[in-house]
Coordinates of C-alpha atoms in Angstrom, one line a residue:
Chain A
M1 CA 20.5 40.2 22.0
N2 CA 20.1 41.6 18.8
E3 CA 23.2 40.3 16.8
T4 CA 22.1 39.4 13.0
R5 CA 23.0 35.7 12.6
L6 CA 24.7 35.3 9.0
P7 CA 25.5 32.0 7.7
P8 CA 29.4 31.5 7.5
P9 CA 31.0 32.8 4.0
A10 CA 30.7 30.3 1.5
E11 CA 33.8 28.7 0.5
K12 CA 34.9 29.0 -3.0
V13 CA 34.5 25.6 -4.9
R14 CA 36.0 25.0 -8.4
R15 CA 33.0 23.9 -10.5
V16 CA 35.2 22.3 -13.1
T17 CA 38.0 20.2 -11.9
N18 CA 41.0 18.6 -13.9
L19 CA 39.2 15.3 -13.8
D20 CA 36.3 17.0 -15.5
I21 CA 38.5 18.2 -18.2
A22 CA 40.3 15.1 -18.7
I23 CA 36.8 13.3 -19.2
I24 CA 35.5 16.0 -21.7
A25 CA 38.9 15.5 -23.8
S26 CA 38.5 11.7 -23.9
V27 CA 34.6 12.1 -24.9
I28 CA 35.7 14.6 -27.8
A29 CA 38.5 12.2 -28.7
I30 CA 36.0 9.3 -29.0
L31 CA 33.7 11.5 -31.0
V32 CA 36.3 12.3 -33.3
F33 CA 37.4 8.9 -33.8
I34 CA 33.7 7.6 -34.5
Y35 CA 33.4 10.4 -37.0
Y36 CA 36.7 9.6 -38.7
R37 CA 35.6 6.0 -38.7
V38 CA 32.3 6.4 -40.4
E39 CA 33.6 9.4 -42.7
H40 CA 36.4 7.8 -44.1
V41 CA 36.7 3.9 -43.3
L42 CA 32.9 2.6 -43.4
V43 CA 32.2 4.2 -47.0
Y44 CA 28.7 4.4 -46.6
N45 CA 26.5 6.6 -48.7
W46 CA 24.3 8.7 -46.1
N47 CA 21.1 9.6 -47.5
W48 CA 19.1 11.3 -44.3
G49 CA 16.8 13.3 -47.0
L50 CA 15.2 9.8 -48.4
I51 CA 14.6 8.5 -44.8
F52 CA 13.1 11.9 -43.6
E53 CA 10.4 11.2 -46.5
Y54 CA 9.3 8.5 -44.6
V55 CA 8.8 10.5 -41.3
I56 CA 6.4 13.0 -43.2
R57 CA 5.5 12.9 -47.0
I58 CA 4.0 15.7 -49.2
D59 CA 1.0 14.3 -51.1
E60 CA 2.0 15.2 -54.6
A61 CA -1.5 15.7 -56.1
T62 CA -2.8 18.1 -53.1
G63 CA 0.1 19.1 -51.7
D64 CA -0.8 18.3 -47.9
I65 CA 1.6 17.3 -45.4
L66 CA 0.8 13.9 -44.2
P67 CA 2.3 11.2 -41.8
N68 CA 4.3 8.7 -43.1
L69 CA 5.2 5.3 -41.9
F70 CA 7.5 6.4 -38.8
L71 CA 4.9 8.7 -37.6
K72 CA 2.2 6.2 -38.0
G73 CA 4.4 3.8 -35.8
V74 CA 4.9 6.5 -33.4
A75 CA 0.9 6.8 -33.3
M76 CA 0.7 2.9 -33.0
T77 CA 3.3 2.7 -30.4
L78 CA 1.6 5.3 -28.4
R79 CA -2.0 3.6 -28.6
L80 CA -0.3 0.2 -27.6
A81 CA 1.5 2.1 -24.3
F82 CA -1.8 3.9 -23.4
W83 CA -4.1 1.0 -23.6
G84 CA -1.4 -1.6 -22.5
T85 CA -0.7 0.6 -19.4
L86 CA -4.6 0.8 -18.6
I87 CA -5.3 -2.8 -19.2
A88 CA -1.7 -3.9 -17.5
A89 CA -2.9 -1.7 -14.4
V90 CA -6.0 -3.3 -14.1
I91 CA -4.6 -6.8 -14.3
G92 CA -1.8 -5.7 -12.1
I93 CA -4.0 -4.2 -9.4
V94 CA -6.3 -7.4 -9.4
M95 CA -3.4 -9.8 -9.2
G96 CA -1.7 -7.7 -6.7
L97 CA -4.5 -8.0 -4.5
C98 CA -4.6 -11.6 -5.0
R99 CA -0.7 -11.9 -3.9
V100 CA -1.7 -10.4 -0.3
S101 CA -4.9 -12.4 -0.3
N102 CA -5.3 -15.1 2.4
N103 CA -7.0 -17.1 0.0
L104 CA -4.5 -19.8 -0.9
F105 CA -5.9 -20.5 -4.4
L106 CA -5.7 -16.8 -5.3
K107 CA -2.0 -16.5 -3.7
I108 CA -0.8 -19.5 -5.6
G109 CA -2.5 -18.5 -8.9
S110 CA -1.1 -15.0 -8.7
R111 CA 2.5 -15.9 -7.8
L112 CA 2.5 -18.4 -10.6
Y113 CA 1.4 -16.0 -13.1
V114 CA 4.1 -13.4 -12.0
E115 CA 6.7 -16.3 -11.9
L116 CA 5.8 -17.6 -15.3
I117 CA 6.2 -14.2 -17.1
R118 CA 9.0 -13.0 -15.2
N119 CA 11.2 -16.0 -15.7
I120 CA 10.6 -16.4 -19.7
P121 CA 12.1 -14.3 -22.3
P122 CA 9.7 -11.8 -23.4
V123 CA 10.3 -12.7 -27.1
V124 CA 9.3 -16.4 -26.3
F125 CA 6.3 -15.2 -24.2
I126 CA 5.0 -13.2 -27.1
F127 CA 5.1 -15.9 -29.7
V128 CA 3.6 -18.5 -27.4
F129 CA 1.0 -16.3 -26.1
Y130 CA 0.4 -14.9 -29.5
F131 CA -0.4 -18.3 -30.9
F132 CA -2.8 -18.9 -28.1
I133 CA -4.6 -15.4 -28.3
S134 CA -4.9 -15.2 -32.0
S135 CA -6.1 -18.7 -32.8
Q136 CA -8.1 -19.4 -29.5
I137 CA -8.9 -16.2 -27.6
I138 CA -10.1 -13.7 -30.1
P139 CA -12.2 -15.9 -32.2
L140 CA -13.7 -17.3 -28.8
L141 CA -14.9 -13.6 -27.9
G142 CA -15.8 -13.0 -31.2
L143 CA -13.6 -10.4 -31.9
D144 CA -12.2 -11.4 -35.4
N145 CA -13.5 -9.3 -37.8
I146 CA -15.3 -7.3 -35.5
E147 CA -14.8 -3.9 -37.5
K148 CA -17.5 -5.0 -40.2
T149 CA -20.3 -4.8 -37.4
F150 CA -19.6 -1.0 -36.5
S151 CA -21.1 2.2 -37.9
P152 CA -19.1 4.6 -39.7
T153 CA -18.6 7.1 -37.0
T154 CA -17.9 4.3 -34.4
L155 CA -15.0 3.3 -37.1
A156 CA -13.9 6.9 -37.4
V157 CA -13.5 7.0 -33.3
M158 CA -12.1 3.2 -33.3
R159 CA -9.5 4.2 -36.1
V160 CA -7.9 7.2 -33.6
L161 CA -8.3 4.9 -30.5
F162 CA -7.0 1.5 -31.8
G163 CA -5.3 2.2 -35.1
P164 CA -6.4 1.2 -39.0
T165 CA -9.4 -0.9 -38.7
E166 CA -8.3 -3.7 -41.1
L167 CA -5.5 -4.2 -38.5
F168 CA -7.7 -4.2 -35.5
T169 CA -7.6 -7.6 -34.5
N170 CA -4.0 -7.8 -34.9
F171 CA -3.6 -4.7 -32.6
L172 CA -5.9 -6.4 -30.1
A173 CA -3.9 -9.5 -30.0
G174 CA -0.6 -7.4 -29.5
L175 CA -2.1 -5.1 -26.9
I176 CA -3.3 -8.2 -24.9
C177 CA 0.1 -9.7 -25.2
L178 CA 1.7 -6.6 -23.8
A179 CA -0.8 -6.1 -21.1
V180 CA -0.4 -9.5 -19.8
F181 CA 3.4 -9.1 -19.8
E182 CA 3.6 -5.9 -18.3
G183 CA 0.8 -6.7 -16.0
A184 CA 3.2 -9.0 -14.2
Y185 CA 5.5 -6.3 -13.3
I186 CA 2.9 -4.4 -12.2
T187 CA 1.4 -6.8 -9.9
E188 CA 4.8 -6.6 -8.0
I189 CA 4.4 -2.9 -7.6
V190 CA 1.2 -3.1 -6.4
R191 CA 2.1 -5.8 -3.7
A192 CA 5.4 -4.1 -2.6
G193 CA 3.0 -0.9 -2.2
I194 CA 0.6 -2.6 -0.3
Q195 CA 3.2 -4.6 1.8
A196 CA 4.8 -1.4 2.7
I197 CA 2.0 -0.3 4.5
G198 CA 2.6 -1.0 8.3
K199 CA 0.7 -3.9 10.0
G200 CA -0.6 -1.4 12.4
Q201 CA -2.7 0.1 9.8
W202 CA -4.4 -3.1 9.3
E203 CA -4.8 -3.8 12.8
A204 CA -6.3 -0.2 13.6
A205 CA -8.5 -0.6 10.5
R206 CA -9.8 -3.9 11.8
A207 CA -10.3 -3.1 15.3
I208 CA -12.7 -0.6 14.4
G209 CA -14.7 -3.1 12.8
L210 CA -14.0 -2.8 8.7
S211 CA -14.5 -5.4 6.6
R212 CA -11.6 -6.8 4.6
Y213 CA -12.7 -5.1 1.6
H214 CA -13.1 -1.7 3.6
V215 CA -9.8 -2.0 5.0
L216 CA -8.0 -2.2 1.8
R217 CA -10.5 0.1 0.2
D218 CA -10.4 3.1 2.8
V219 CA -7.2 2.5 4.6
I220 CA -4.6 0.4 2.9
M221 CA -4.9 1.3 -0.8
P222 CA -5.3 5.1 -0.5
Q223 CA -1.6 4.9 1.1
A224 CA -0.2 2.4 -1.2
L225 CA -1.2 4.3 -4.1
K226 CA 1.3 6.9 -3.1
T227 CA 4.0 4.4 -3.1
I228 CA 2.6 2.9 -6.2
L229 CA 2.2 5.7 -8.5
P230 CA 6.0 6.7 -9.2
P231 CA 7.2 3.1 -10.1
L232 CA 3.8 2.8 -12.2
A233 CA 4.7 5.8 -14.1
G234 CA 8.1 4.4 -14.8
Q235 CA 6.6 1.1 -15.7
F236 CA 4.5 3.1 -18.3
I237 CA 7.9 4.4 -19.9
T238 CA 9.1 0.7 -20.0
L239 CA 5.7 -0.2 -21.5
V240 CA 6.5 2.2 -24.4
K241 CA 9.9 0.6 -24.9
D242 CA 8.9 -3.0 -24.5
S243 CA 5.9 -2.4 -27.0
S244 CA 8.9 -2.9 -29.9
I245 CA 8.4 -6.7 -29.0
V246 CA 5.1 -6.9 -30.6
S247 CA 6.6 -6.0 -33.9
L248 CA 7.4 -9.7 -33.9
I249 CA 4.1 -10.5 -34.2
S250 CA 3.5 -8.1 -37.1
V251 CA 1.9 -5.4 -35.0
Q252 CA 2.6 -2.5 -37.0
E253 CA 4.1 0.0 -34.6
L254 CA 7.3 2.0 -34.8
T255 CA 9.9 -0.8 -34.8
F256 CA 8.2 -3.3 -37.2
L257 CA 7.8 -0.3 -39.7
T258 CA 11.2 0.7 -39.4
Q259 CA 11.9 -2.8 -40.6
D260 CA 10.0 -2.0 -43.5
V261 CA 11.7 1.3 -44.1
S262 CA 15.3 -0.2 -43.7
N263 CA 14.3 -3.1 -46.0
T264 CA 12.9 -0.7 -48.7
T265 CA 15.5 1.9 -48.7
T266 CA 18.5 -0.2 -47.5
H267 CA 19.5 2.9 -45.3
F268 CA 19.3 0.8 -42.0
F269 CA 21.5 3.3 -40.1
E270 CA 19.5 6.4 -40.8
A271 CA 16.6 4.4 -40.2
W272 CA 17.2 3.0 -37.0
I273 CA 18.5 6.1 -35.8
V274 CA 15.3 8.0 -36.5
T275 CA 13.5 5.5 -34.8
A276 CA 16.0 5.6 -31.7
A277 CA 15.7 9.4 -31.7
L278 CA 11.8 9.0 -31.9
Y279 CA 11.7 6.5 -28.9
F280 CA 13.8 8.9 -26.8
M281 CA 11.4 11.9 -27.7
M282 CA 8.6 9.8 -26.6
C283 CA 10.1 8.5 -23.3
F284 CA 12.6 11.0 -22.2
P285 CA 9.7 14.1 -21.9
L286 CA 7.5 11.4 -19.9
A287 CA 10.5 10.6 -17.5
V288 CA 11.0 14.2 -16.7
L289 CA 7.3 14.6 -16.3
F290 CA 7.0 12.0 -13.9
Q291 CA 10.1 12.9 -12.1
R292 CA 8.6 16.5 -11.5
F293 CA 5.3 14.6 -10.3
E294 CA 7.5 12.5 -8.1
R295 CA 9.0 15.3 -6.4
S296 CA 5.9 17.3 -5.5
G297 CA 4.8 14.0 -4.0
M298 CA 1.9 13.5 -6.7
G299 CA 0.6 16.7 -5.6
M300 CA -0.9 15.3 -2.3
Q301 CA 1.6 15.0 0.2
K302 CA 0.2 16.1 3.3
H303 CA 2.5 14.4 5.8
Chain B
M1 CA -5.8 -26.2 36.0
T2 CA -6.1 -23.5 38.6
E3 CA -9.1 -21.5 38.6
L4 CA -7.6 -17.7 39.4
S5 CA -11.0 -16.0 40.2
S6 CA -10.7 -12.1 39.7
T7 CA -13.8 -11.4 41.9
T8 CA -13.5 -8.5 44.2
D9 CA -16.5 -8.3 46.7
S10 CA -18.0 -5.5 44.1
N11 CA -17.9 -7.9 41.5
A12 CA -20.3 -10.4 43.0
D13 CA -23.5 -8.9 41.5
R14 CA -21.9 -7.4 38.2
K15 CA -22.6 -8.9 35.1
E16 CA -19.7 -11.0 33.4
L17 CA -18.6 -9.6 30.4
L18 CA -15.6 -11.4 29.4
K19 CA -14.5 -14.6 30.0
F20 CA -11.4 -16.3 29.0
N21 CA -11.8 -20.2 29.3
G22 CA -8.3 -21.9 29.2
V23 CA -7.0 -19.9 26.6
G24 CA -3.6 -20.8 24.9
K25 CA -1.8 -19.5 21.8
W26 CA 1.5 -21.2 20.1
Y27 CA 3.8 -19.9 17.7
G28 CA 5.2 -23.2 16.4
N29 CA 6.3 -24.7 19.7
F30 CA 6.9 -21.6 21.6
C31 CA 3.9 -21.3 23.9
A32 CA 2.7 -17.4 23.9
L33 CA -0.3 -17.9 26.3
W34 CA -0.8 -20.7 28.5
D35 CA -4.1 -21.7 30.1
I36 CA -5.6 -18.4 30.5
N37 CA -8.7 -18.1 32.8
L38 CA -9.9 -14.6 33.6
T39 CA -13.4 -13.0 34.1
V40 CA -14.0 -9.3 33.6
H41 CA -17.0 -8.1 34.7
K42 CA -19.1 -5.2 33.4
G43 CA -17.6 -2.0 34.3
E44 CA -14.6 -3.7 36.0
R45 CA -11.2 -2.0 35.3
V46 CA -8.6 -4.6 34.7
V47 CA -4.8 -3.6 34.8
V48 CA -2.7 -6.0 33.3
C49 CA 1.2 -6.0 34.0
G50 CA 4.2 -8.1 33.7
P51 CA 7.5 -8.1 32.1
S52 CA 8.0 -7.8 28.4
G53 CA 7.2 -10.6 26.3
S54 CA 5.1 -12.0 29.0
G55 CA 1.9 -12.4 26.7
K56 CA 0.0 -9.5 28.1
S57 CA -0.5 -7.5 24.7
T58 CA -1.1 -11.0 23.0
M59 CA -3.8 -11.8 25.7
I60 CA -6.0 -8.6 25.1
R61 CA -5.4 -8.9 21.6
C62 CA -7.0 -12.2 21.6
V63 CA -10.4 -10.7 22.6
N64 CA -11.1 -8.7 19.2
L65 CA -9.3 -11.5 17.3
L66 CA -6.3 -9.6 16.2
E67 CA -4.5 -12.6 17.6
S68 CA -5.9 -16.4 16.8
Y69 CA -5.4 -18.8 19.8
E70 CA -5.4 -22.5 19.6
A71 CA -6.7 -23.5 22.8
G72 CA -9.9 -22.4 24.8
E73 CA -12.3 -19.8 24.4
I74 CA -13.2 -16.3 25.1
L75 CA -16.8 -15.5 26.0
I76 CA -18.6 -12.3 25.7
D77 CA -21.9 -12.0 27.6
G78 CA -21.7 -15.5 28.0
S79 CA -21.5 -16.8 24.4
P80 CA -18.3 -17.9 22.6
I81 CA -16.5 -15.3 20.1
K82 CA -16.5 -16.8 16.9
N83 CA -13.8 -16.3 14.4
D84 CA -15.9 -16.1 11.1
P85 CA -15.7 -12.7 9.1
K86 CA -19.1 -11.5 10.3
S87 CA -18.7 -12.3 14.2
M88 CA -15.2 -10.5 14.0
Q89 CA -16.9 -7.4 13.0
V90 CA -19.5 -7.6 15.6
I91 CA -16.9 -8.1 18.4
R92 CA -14.5 -5.6 17.1
R93 CA -17.7 -3.1 17.3
R94 CA -18.4 -4.4 20.9
V95 CA -14.7 -4.2 22.1
G96 CA -12.8 -1.1 21.2
M97 CA -8.9 -0.9 21.0
V98 CA -6.3 1.5 21.5
F99 CA -2.8 0.8 20.4
Q100 CA 0.7 1.7 21.6
N101 CA 1.4 3.4 18.2
F102 CA -1.9 5.3 17.9
N103 CA -2.1 3.7 14.4
L104 CA -4.4 6.5 13.2
F105 CA -4.9 6.7 9.7
P106 CA -2.3 9.2 8.3
H107 CA -4.3 9.8 4.8
V108 CA -7.2 11.2 6.3
T109 CA -8.3 14.0 8.9
V110 CA -8.8 13.5 12.5
L111 CA -12.3 13.8 11.9
Q112 CA -12.3 11.2 9.2
N113 CA -10.6 8.9 11.1
L114 CA -13.4 8.9 13.5
M115 CA -16.2 8.6 10.9
L116 CA -14.8 5.8 9.2
G117 CA -15.9 2.8 11.7
P118 CA -19.4 4.3 12.3
I119 CA -19.8 4.8 8.7
R120 CA -18.7 1.6 7.5
N121 CA -19.5 -0.8 10.4
L122 CA -22.7 0.9 12.2
K123 CA -23.9 2.1 8.8
V124 CA -25.0 5.4 10.1
S125 CA -25.2 8.5 8.2
K126 CA -22.4 11.0 7.3
K127 CA -24.0 13.9 9.6
E128 CA -24.7 11.4 12.3
A129 CA -21.4 10.2 12.1
E130 CA -19.8 13.6 12.2
E131 CA -21.9 14.7 15.3
T132 CA -20.7 11.7 17.2
A133 CA -17.0 12.3 16.1
M134 CA -17.2 15.8 17.5
H135 CA -19.1 14.6 20.7
Y136 CA -16.0 12.3 21.5
L137 CA -13.4 14.8 20.0
E138 CA -14.7 17.3 22.6
K139 CA -14.4 14.4 25.3
V140 CA -10.6 13.9 24.7
R141 CA -10.4 17.8 24.5
I142 CA -9.0 18.0 21.0
A143 CA -12.0 19.2 18.8
E144 CA -10.2 22.5 17.6
Q145 CA -7.8 19.9 15.9
A146 CA -10.7 18.0 13.7
K147 CA -9.6 19.2 10.7
K148 CA -5.9 18.6 10.9
Y149 CA -4.0 15.3 9.7
P150 CA -2.4 13.1 12.5
S151 CA 0.9 14.1 11.6
Q152 CA 0.4 17.7 12.7
L153 CA -0.6 16.3 15.9
S154 CA 1.8 15.5 19.1
G155 CA 1.8 12.1 20.2
G156 CA -0.2 12.7 23.2
Q157 CA -2.9 14.4 20.8
Q158 CA -2.9 11.5 18.3
Q159 CA -3.4 8.9 21.1
R160 CA -6.3 11.1 22.4
V161 CA -7.7 10.7 18.9
A162 CA -7.2 7.2 18.7
I163 CA -9.3 6.6 22.2
A164 CA -11.9 9.0 20.7
R165 CA -11.9 6.6 17.3
S166 CA -12.6 3.7 19.6
L167 CA -15.3 5.5 21.4
C168 CA -17.2 6.3 18.4
M169 CA -18.0 2.7 17.8
H170 CA -20.1 2.9 21.2
P171 CA -17.9 -0.2 22.6
E172 CA -19.0 -2.1 25.5
A173 CA -15.7 -2.7 26.6
M174 CA -12.2 -1.1 25.7
L175 CA -8.6 -2.7 25.4
F176 CA -5.7 -0.5 25.9
D177 CA -2.5 -1.8 24.6
E178 CA 0.3 -0.1 26.4
P179 CA -1.3 3.2 25.5
T180 CA 1.6 5.5 26.9
S181 CA 4.5 3.8 26.2
A182 CA 5.2 5.5 22.9
L183 CA 4.6 8.9 24.4
D184 CA 7.2 11.6 25.4
P185 CA 6.8 11.9 29.4
E186 CA 5.1 15.3 29.5
M187 CA 2.2 13.9 27.0
I188 CA 1.3 11.1 29.4
S189 CA -0.6 12.6 32.1
G190 CA -3.1 14.0 29.3
V191 CA -3.7 10.3 27.9
L192 CA -4.3 9.0 31.1
D193 CA -6.5 11.6 32.3
I194 CA -8.8 10.9 29.6
M195 CA -8.6 7.1 30.6
V196 CA -9.4 7.8 34.2
E197 CA -12.2 9.9 32.9
L198 CA -13.3 6.8 30.7
A199 CA -13.1 4.4 34.0
E200 CA -15.0 6.9 36.1
G201 CA -17.8 6.7 33.5
G202 CA -18.2 3.1 34.2
M203 CA -16.4 2.0 30.9
T204 CA -15.4 -1.9 31.1
M205 CA -11.7 -1.6 30.5
M206 CA -8.5 -4.0 30.2
V207 CA -5.3 -2.1 30.2
V208 CA -1.6 -3.3 29.6
T209 CA 0.4 -0.6 31.2
H210 CA 3.4 0.1 33.4
E211 CA 2.0 3.1 34.8
M212 CA 1.5 1.8 38.3
G213 CA 0.2 5.1 39.4
F214 CA -2.7 4.8 37.1
A215 CA -3.2 1.3 38.0
K216 CA -3.4 2.4 41.9
Q217 CA -5.9 5.1 40.8
V218 CA -8.3 3.3 38.9
A219 CA -7.8 -0.6 38.8
D220 CA -10.5 -2.8 40.2
T221 CA -8.4 -5.6 39.3
M222 CA -4.8 -6.2 39.0
V223 CA -3.5 -9.1 36.9
F224 CA 0.2 -9.9 36.7
M225 CA 1.5 -12.0 33.7
D226 CA 4.9 -13.8 33.2
H227 CA 5.9 -16.2 30.5
G228 CA 2.7 -16.5 28.9
E229 CA 0.6 -17.3 32.3
I230 CA -1.5 -15.4 34.7
V231 CA 0.6 -15.7 37.7
E232 CA -1.5 -13.5 39.9
V233 CA -5.0 -11.8 40.0
A234 CA -6.0 -9.5 42.9
P235 CA -7.4 -6.1 43.8
P236 CA -4.9 -3.4 43.8
A237 CA -4.5 -2.8 47.6
E238 CA -3.7 -6.5 48.0
F239 CA -1.6 -6.6 44.8
F240 CA 0.8 -3.8 45.8
T241 CA 1.3 -4.6 49.5
K242 CA 1.3 -8.1 50.0
P243 CA 1.6 -9.8 46.5
K244 CA 1.0 -13.8 46.8
S245 CA 3.6 -14.8 44.2
D246 CA 7.4 -14.1 44.6
R247 CA 7.5 -13.3 40.9
T248 CA 5.1 -10.6 41.5
E249 CA 7.0 -9.2 44.3
L250 CA 10.2 -9.3 42.3
F251 CA 8.6 -7.4 39.5
L252 CA 6.9 -4.9 41.5
S253 CA 9.9 -4.0 43.4
Q254 CA 11.7 -3.8 39.8
I255 CA 9.4 -1.0 38.3
L256 CA 8.8 0.8 41.6
Q257 CA 12.1 1.2 43.2
H258 CA 12.7 4.6 41.7

């Protein structure tokens, strides 16, 4: 038999239905209404040019283009997000392992940590914890005024990694707050990832005489990592957004500096819209990137 | 307490390898195992059968401490098996286990599945572990699949890999927990053939299975369990033709009727 097997002819589907048209029409109507309200009822003197000067400024003496408050804020937010994710991931993995441990103390301790943080509003947590960190932990670790002990080259590197030196201690305090806070959520991601691995894998690994450490390292964690990585990437995006709460303790990131700009210029609408756009521009590409990773199975899906 | 001696005549001069002494296990108030007394001699093949939920799997899983038990003790070579981490590793090296669902590690190749135990537990070199692994993969007739991942293999092939993985630890005894129950019918004989070869090679085996053909072929001793206790222990010739217990007879008539 040599007949060619063709699929049945595709049915013609109307891509745009009447419902779509109705929805698009109402969206346009709402936009027009908003425009009308803003232009004719709000009576607000828009001044975008002034705000953009706070994004980049041109040095009058040299003519150089320099980043201004907004971009400095973006840089600080990215630093917070990057280091925050690293530290939070370490906390999360350690605490996540404690969550599935057989040791009662570790189990209760990690549970307490997760529940405490998840059931306190972030703002309240930041205030309580910041006071504790800045007045107790940082002096204890000898990290206050640490910048004075570094050589100029180290300082230059530190500036790129951790922001302006004079704000270093402040940055560190904010960073620890953020990492401890996000760490609780990563703990739960790690725990769920580990618990998603079937009991059979534990048993098979134990049955060939692996110690608990090697069961986790060689068998459970490599598999759990595949489950963990996508939500962990998502948590990174959340962390970019959540970093705005450390503005409350005067870490000079994007939200904090936007408050500065909107107070000095009194053009809050423009300032906050620019900031919203900047956050979006940071988070959306990350979201798209991680989605792509996830679809390709983080590049290592063999089964 | 009734002592159910498993000895067939040929066992009299053999060394006792595993000995259950009044083992009991409870889940809350539910008694999963009650007063298990059984001796397995070196080189003896014990087949355990019984209705589901009768405690067969639980019993053999107690040997390598995948299950804990509250009463009694299990001896290996005359010394009790303790449940601290160090002795657990030792007993699991001495007694291998094959599971119903194979439980191969899906994230590494077949070869790496086999090498993991020897490298971590026996502390052998990579090269030596690989040689051992290839040796046993040839034994289970699957050497050409060494570089594949478990998911690329059929169920039967996976179970043969799992047997090889256990053998790589050079165990003194092997536990089989319904090794063919999860297999498609056409895969079963391949796995059973390997087990028969193992038995003929003198391996001490405890096999939980419903494959009565296999049992008749290789078993030295048949054990019938029901409701968490051992009901009957007998050599297969006696067990299949004139069982002492009514429960055994009923069970056999149910599984052998077709």
